[in-house]
GROMACS .gro file of N, CA and C in nm:
model
  243
    1ILE      N    1   5.368   7.038   6.273
    1ILE     CA    2   5.488   6.964   6.239
    1ILE      C    3   5.467   6.820   6.284
    2VAL      N    4   5.485   6.727   6.192
    2VAL     CA    5   5.463   6.586   6.220
    2VAL      C    6   5.590   6.509   6.188
    3PRO      N    7   5.640   6.432   6.283
    3PRO     CA    8   5.761   6.353   6.255
    3PRO      C    9   5.730   6.243   6.154
    4HIS      N   10   5.832   6.197   6.087
    4HIS     CA   11   5.812   6.094   5.987
    4HIS      C   12   5.911   5.978   6.005
    5GLY      N   13   5.953   5.954   6.126
    5GLY     CA   14   6.046   5.845   6.153
    5GLY      C   15   5.977   5.710   6.149
    6ALA      N   16   6.054   5.608   6.177
    6ALA     CA   17   6.001   5.471   6.179
    6ALA      C   18   5.891   5.460   6.284
    7TYR      N   19   5.794   5.374   6.257
    7TYR     CA   20   5.680   5.358   6.349
    7TYR      C   21   5.726   5.326   6.490
    8CYS      N   22   5.828   5.239   6.501
    8CYS     CA   23   5.873   5.200   6.635
    8CYS      C   24   5.934   5.318   6.711
    9ASP      N   25   5.986   5.417   6.640
    9ASP     CA   26   6.046   5.534   6.704
    9ASP      C   27   5.948   5.650   6.719
   10ALA      N   28   5.872   5.676   6.614
   10ALA     CA   29   5.792   5.798   6.611
   10ALA      C   30   5.641   5.772   6.602
   11GLY      N   31   5.599   5.647   6.599
   11GLY     CA   32   5.457   5.615   6.581
   11GLY      C   33   5.362   5.686   6.676
   12PRO      N   34   5.382   5.672   6.809
   12PRO     CA   35   5.290   5.738   6.902
   12PRO      C   36   5.291   5.891   6.890
   13ILE      N   37   5.407   5.950   6.867
   13ILE     CA   38   5.416   6.096   6.854
   13ILE      C   39   5.345   6.141   6.726
   14THR      N   40   5.364   6.065   6.619
   14THR     CA   41   5.298   6.096   6.493
   14THR      C   42   5.146   6.089   6.509
   15ALA      N   43   5.098   5.986   6.577
   15ALA     CA   44   4.954   5.971   6.599
   15ALA      C   45   4.898   6.091   6.676
   16HIS      N   46   4.968   6.135   6.778
   16HIS     CA   47   4.923   6.252   6.855
   16HIS      C   48   4.922   6.377   6.768
   17ALA      N   49   5.023   6.395   6.685
   17ALA     CA   50   5.029   6.513   6.599
   17ALA      C   51   4.911   6.516   6.503
   18TYR      N   52   4.881   6.401   6.440
   18TYR     CA   53   4.767   6.397   6.347
   18TYR      C   54   4.635   6.417   6.421
   19HIS      N   55   4.626   6.368   6.542
   19HIS     CA   56   4.505   6.390   6.623
   19HIS      C   57   4.483   6.540   6.643
   20HIS      N   58   4.588   6.611   6.679
   20HIS     CA   59   4.576   6.755   6.703
   20HIS      C   60   4.553   6.833   6.573
   21LEU      N   61   4.615   6.789   6.465
   21LEU     CA   62   4.589   6.853   6.336
   21LEU      C   63   4.442   6.841   6.299
   22ARG      N   64   4.387   6.721   6.316
   22ARG     CA   65   4.246   6.700   6.283
   22ARG      C   66   4.156   6.786   6.372
   23SER      N   67   4.188   6.795   6.499
   23SER     CA   68   4.110   6.879   6.590
   23SER      C   69   4.114   7.024   6.546
   24ASN      N   70   4.231   7.072   6.508
   24ASN     CA   71   4.244   7.211   6.465
   24ASN      C   72   4.170   7.236   6.334
   25LEU      N   73   4.173   7.138   6.242
   25LEU     CA   74   4.098   7.154   6.118
   25LEU      C   75   3.948   7.161   6.147
   26GLN      N   76   3.901   7.077   6.241
   26GLN     CA   77   3.760   7.080   6.276
   26GLN      C   78   3.724   7.214   6.340
   27PHE      N   79   3.812   7.268   6.425
   27PHE     CA   80   3.789   7.400   6.485
   27PHE      C   81   3.781   7.506   6.377
   28PHE      N   82   3.875   7.502   6.281
   28PHE     CA   83   3.875   7.598   6.170
   28PHE      C   84   3.745   7.589   6.093
   29TYR      N   85   3.702   7.466   6.063
   29TYR     CA   86   3.579   7.445   5.988
   29TYR      C   87   3.459   7.502   6.064
   30ASN      N   88   3.453   7.477   6.195
   30ASN     CA   89   3.342   7.527   6.276
   30ASN      C   90   3.338   7.680   6.278
   31GLN      N   91   3.454   7.745   6.272
   31GLN     CA   92   3.460   7.891   6.275
   31GLN      C   93   3.427   7.954   6.140
   32HIS      N   94   3.463   7.886   6.032
   32HIS     CA   95   3.453   7.946   5.899
   32HIS      C   96   3.358   7.873   5.804
   33SER      N   97   3.300   7.763   5.848
   33SER     CA   98   3.208   7.682   5.768
   33SER      C   99   3.269   7.626   5.640
   34LYS      N  100   3.399   7.622   5.635
   34LYS     CA  101   3.466   7.558   5.521
   34LYS      C  102   3.608   7.522   5.561
   35LEU      N  103   3.663   7.426   5.493
   35LEU     CA  104   3.803   7.389   5.516
   35LEU      C  105   3.891   7.472   5.424
   36PRO      N  106   4.019   7.487   5.457
   36PRO     CA  107   4.108   7.563   5.370
   36PRO      C  108   4.113   7.501   5.230
   37SER      N  109   4.122   7.583   5.129
   37SER     CA  110   4.126   7.531   4.992
   37SER      C  111   4.264   7.476   4.956
   38THR      N  112   4.365   7.522   5.026
   38THR     CA  113   4.502   7.476   4.998
   38THR      C  114   4.575   7.454   5.128
   39VAL      N  115   4.647   7.343   5.135
   39VAL     CA  116   4.737   7.317   5.247
   39VAL      C  117   4.875   7.290   5.189
   40LEU      N  118   4.976   7.323   5.264
   40LEU     CA  119   5.113   7.296   5.220
   40LEU      C  120   5.169   7.179   5.300
   41ILE      N  121   5.226   7.085   5.229
   41ILE     CA  122   5.296   6.974   5.292
   41ILE      C  123   5.444   7.004   5.273
   42ILE      N  124   5.512   7.032   5.383
   42ILE     CA  125   5.650   7.077   5.376
   42ILE      C  126   5.739   6.973   5.443
   43GLY      N  127   5.847   6.941   5.377
   43GLY     CA  128   5.944   6.847   5.433
   43GLY      C  129   6.084   6.905   5.420
   44THR      N  130   6.178   6.829   5.465
   44THR     CA  131   6.317   6.874   5.459
   44THR      C  132   6.397   6.787   5.364
   45ASN      N  133   6.503   6.841   5.312
   45ASN     CA  134   6.596   6.769   5.227
   45ASN      C  135   6.712   6.728   5.317
   46HIS      N  136   6.701   6.611   5.379
   46HIS     CA  137   6.799   6.568   5.479
   46HIS      C  138   6.942   6.561   5.426
   47ARG      N  139   6.958   6.522   5.302
   47ARG     CA  140   7.093   6.499   5.250
   47ARG      C  141   7.143   6.610   5.158
   48HIS      N  142   7.062   6.713   5.137
   48HIS     CA  143   7.101   6.828   5.054
   48HIS      C  144   7.142   6.786   4.913
   49LEU      N  145   7.077   6.682   4.860
   49LEU     CA  146   7.100   6.638   4.723
   49LEU      C  147   6.982   6.680   4.637
   50GLY      N  148   7.006   6.713   4.514
   50GLY     CA  149   6.897   6.748   4.424
   50GLY      C  150   6.856   6.893   4.436
   51PRO      N  151   6.736   6.923   4.387
   51PRO     CA  152   6.690   7.062   4.386
   51PRO      C  153   6.665   7.116   4.526
   52ARG      N  154   6.658   7.249   4.535
   52ARG     CA  155   6.636   7.313   4.665
   52ARG      C  156   6.500   7.279   4.723
   53ILE      N  157   6.399   7.264   4.636
   53ILE     CA  158   6.268   7.226   4.684
   53ILE      C  159   6.222   7.103   4.606
   54SER      N  160   6.136   7.028   4.666
   54SER     CA  161   6.081   6.909   4.602
   54SER      C  162   5.930   6.928   4.592
   55THR      N  163   5.878   6.908   4.474
   55THR     CA  164   5.733   6.921   4.452
   55THR      C  165   5.683   6.795   4.386
   56SER      N  166   5.553   6.779   4.385
   56SER     CA  167   5.495   6.663   4.320
   56SER      C  168   5.362   6.700   4.257
   57SER      N  169   5.336   6.645   4.141
   57SER     CA  170   5.206   6.663   4.077
   57SER      C  171   5.118   6.541   4.101
   58GLN      N  172   5.166   6.449   4.185
   58GLN     CA  173   5.091   6.329   4.216
   58GLN      C  174   5.005   6.350   4.340
   59VAL      N  175   4.905   6.265   4.355
   59VAL     CA  176   4.815   6.270   4.471
   59VAL      C  177   4.893   6.227   4.595
   60TRP      N  178   4.872   6.300   4.706
   60TRP     CA  179   4.934   6.265   4.835
   60TRP      C  180   4.835   6.183   4.916
   61SER      N  181   4.879   6.071   4.969
   61SER     CA  182   4.796   5.989   5.056
   61SER      C  183   4.829   6.026   5.200
   62THR      N  184   4.730   6.074   5.276
   62THR     CA  185   4.751   6.118   5.413
   62THR      C  186   4.652   6.046   5.505
   63PRO      N  187   4.672   6.055   5.635
   63PRO     CA  188   4.574   5.996   5.728
   63PRO      C  189   4.435   6.059   5.715
   64PHE      N  190   4.424   6.176   5.651
   64PHE     CA  191   4.296   6.242   5.632
   64PHE      C  192   4.234   6.209   5.497
   65GLY      N  193   4.300   6.127   5.420
   65GLY     CA  194   4.253   6.093   5.286
   65GLY      C  195   4.351   6.142   5.181
   66ASN      N  196   4.316   6.122   5.056
   66ASN     CA  197   4.402   6.165   4.946
   66ASN      C  198   4.386   6.315   4.923
   67ILE      N  199   4.498   6.380   4.892
   67ILE     CA  200   4.499   6.523   4.865
   67ILE      C  201   4.552   6.545   4.724
   68GLU      N  202   4.469   6.611   4.643
   68GLU     CA  203   4.509   6.645   4.507
   68GLU      C  204   4.601   6.767   4.511
   69PRO      N  205   4.708   6.766   4.433
   69PRO     CA  206   4.797   6.882   4.434
   69PRO      C  207   4.734   7.000   4.361
   70ASN      N  208   4.769   7.120   4.407
   70ASN     CA  209   4.728   7.244   4.341
   70ASN      C  210   4.840   7.275   4.241
   71LEU      N  211   4.818   7.237   4.116
   71LEU     CA  212   4.925   7.247   4.016
   71LEU      C  213   4.967   7.391   3.987
   72GLU      N  214   4.877   7.486   4.005
   72GLU     CA  215   4.915   7.628   3.989
   72GLU      C  216   5.022   7.667   4.090
   73ILE      N  217   5.003   7.625   4.214
   73ILE     CA  218   5.100   7.658   4.319
   73ILE      C  219   5.230   7.581   4.296
   74VAL      N  220   5.219   7.454   4.257
   74VAL     CA  221   5.339   7.376   4.229
   74VAL      C  222   5.421   7.444   4.118
   75ASP      N  223   5.354   7.485   4.012
   75ASP     CA  224   5.424   7.553   3.903
   75ASP      C  225   5.488   7.684   3.948
   76ALA      N  226   5.413   7.762   4.028
   76ALA     CA  227   5.466   7.889   4.077
   76ALA      C  228   5.589   7.866   4.165
   77LEU      N  229   5.583   7.767   4.251
   77LEU     CA  230   5.698   7.738   4.338
   77LEU      C  231   5.820   7.696   4.259
   78THR      N  232   5.800   7.610   4.161
   78THR     CA  233   5.916   7.561   4.086
   78THR      C  234   5.976   7.665   3.995
   79THR      N  235   5.898   7.761   3.947
   79THR     CA  236   5.955   7.864   3.860
   79THR      C  237   6.020   7.976   3.940
   80LYS      N  238   5.975   7.999   4.064
   80LYS     CA  239   6.030   8.108   4.144
   80LYS      C  240   6.144   8.063   4.235
   81CYS      N  241   6.156   7.935   4.260
   81CYS     CA  242   6.263   7.888   4.348
   81CYS      C  243   6.369   7.827   4.264
   0.00000   0.00000   0.00000
């Protein structure tokens, strides 16, 4: 879980969270010789406006690089939710 507040409020905590995420991914890779094929980026709907879930078919820019969406999973989520 990584906070997404303003840098002045959440910057140091966010940096620590990403540091630990990267460490855990490296541990996973060392144990299994591969990285996970799919990761979920989950957020909250703070104002409860719009659909119950939010999905995107666009590339996500993260501190680990760009992540291409898995459109099969996006489609499955939007049709089942």
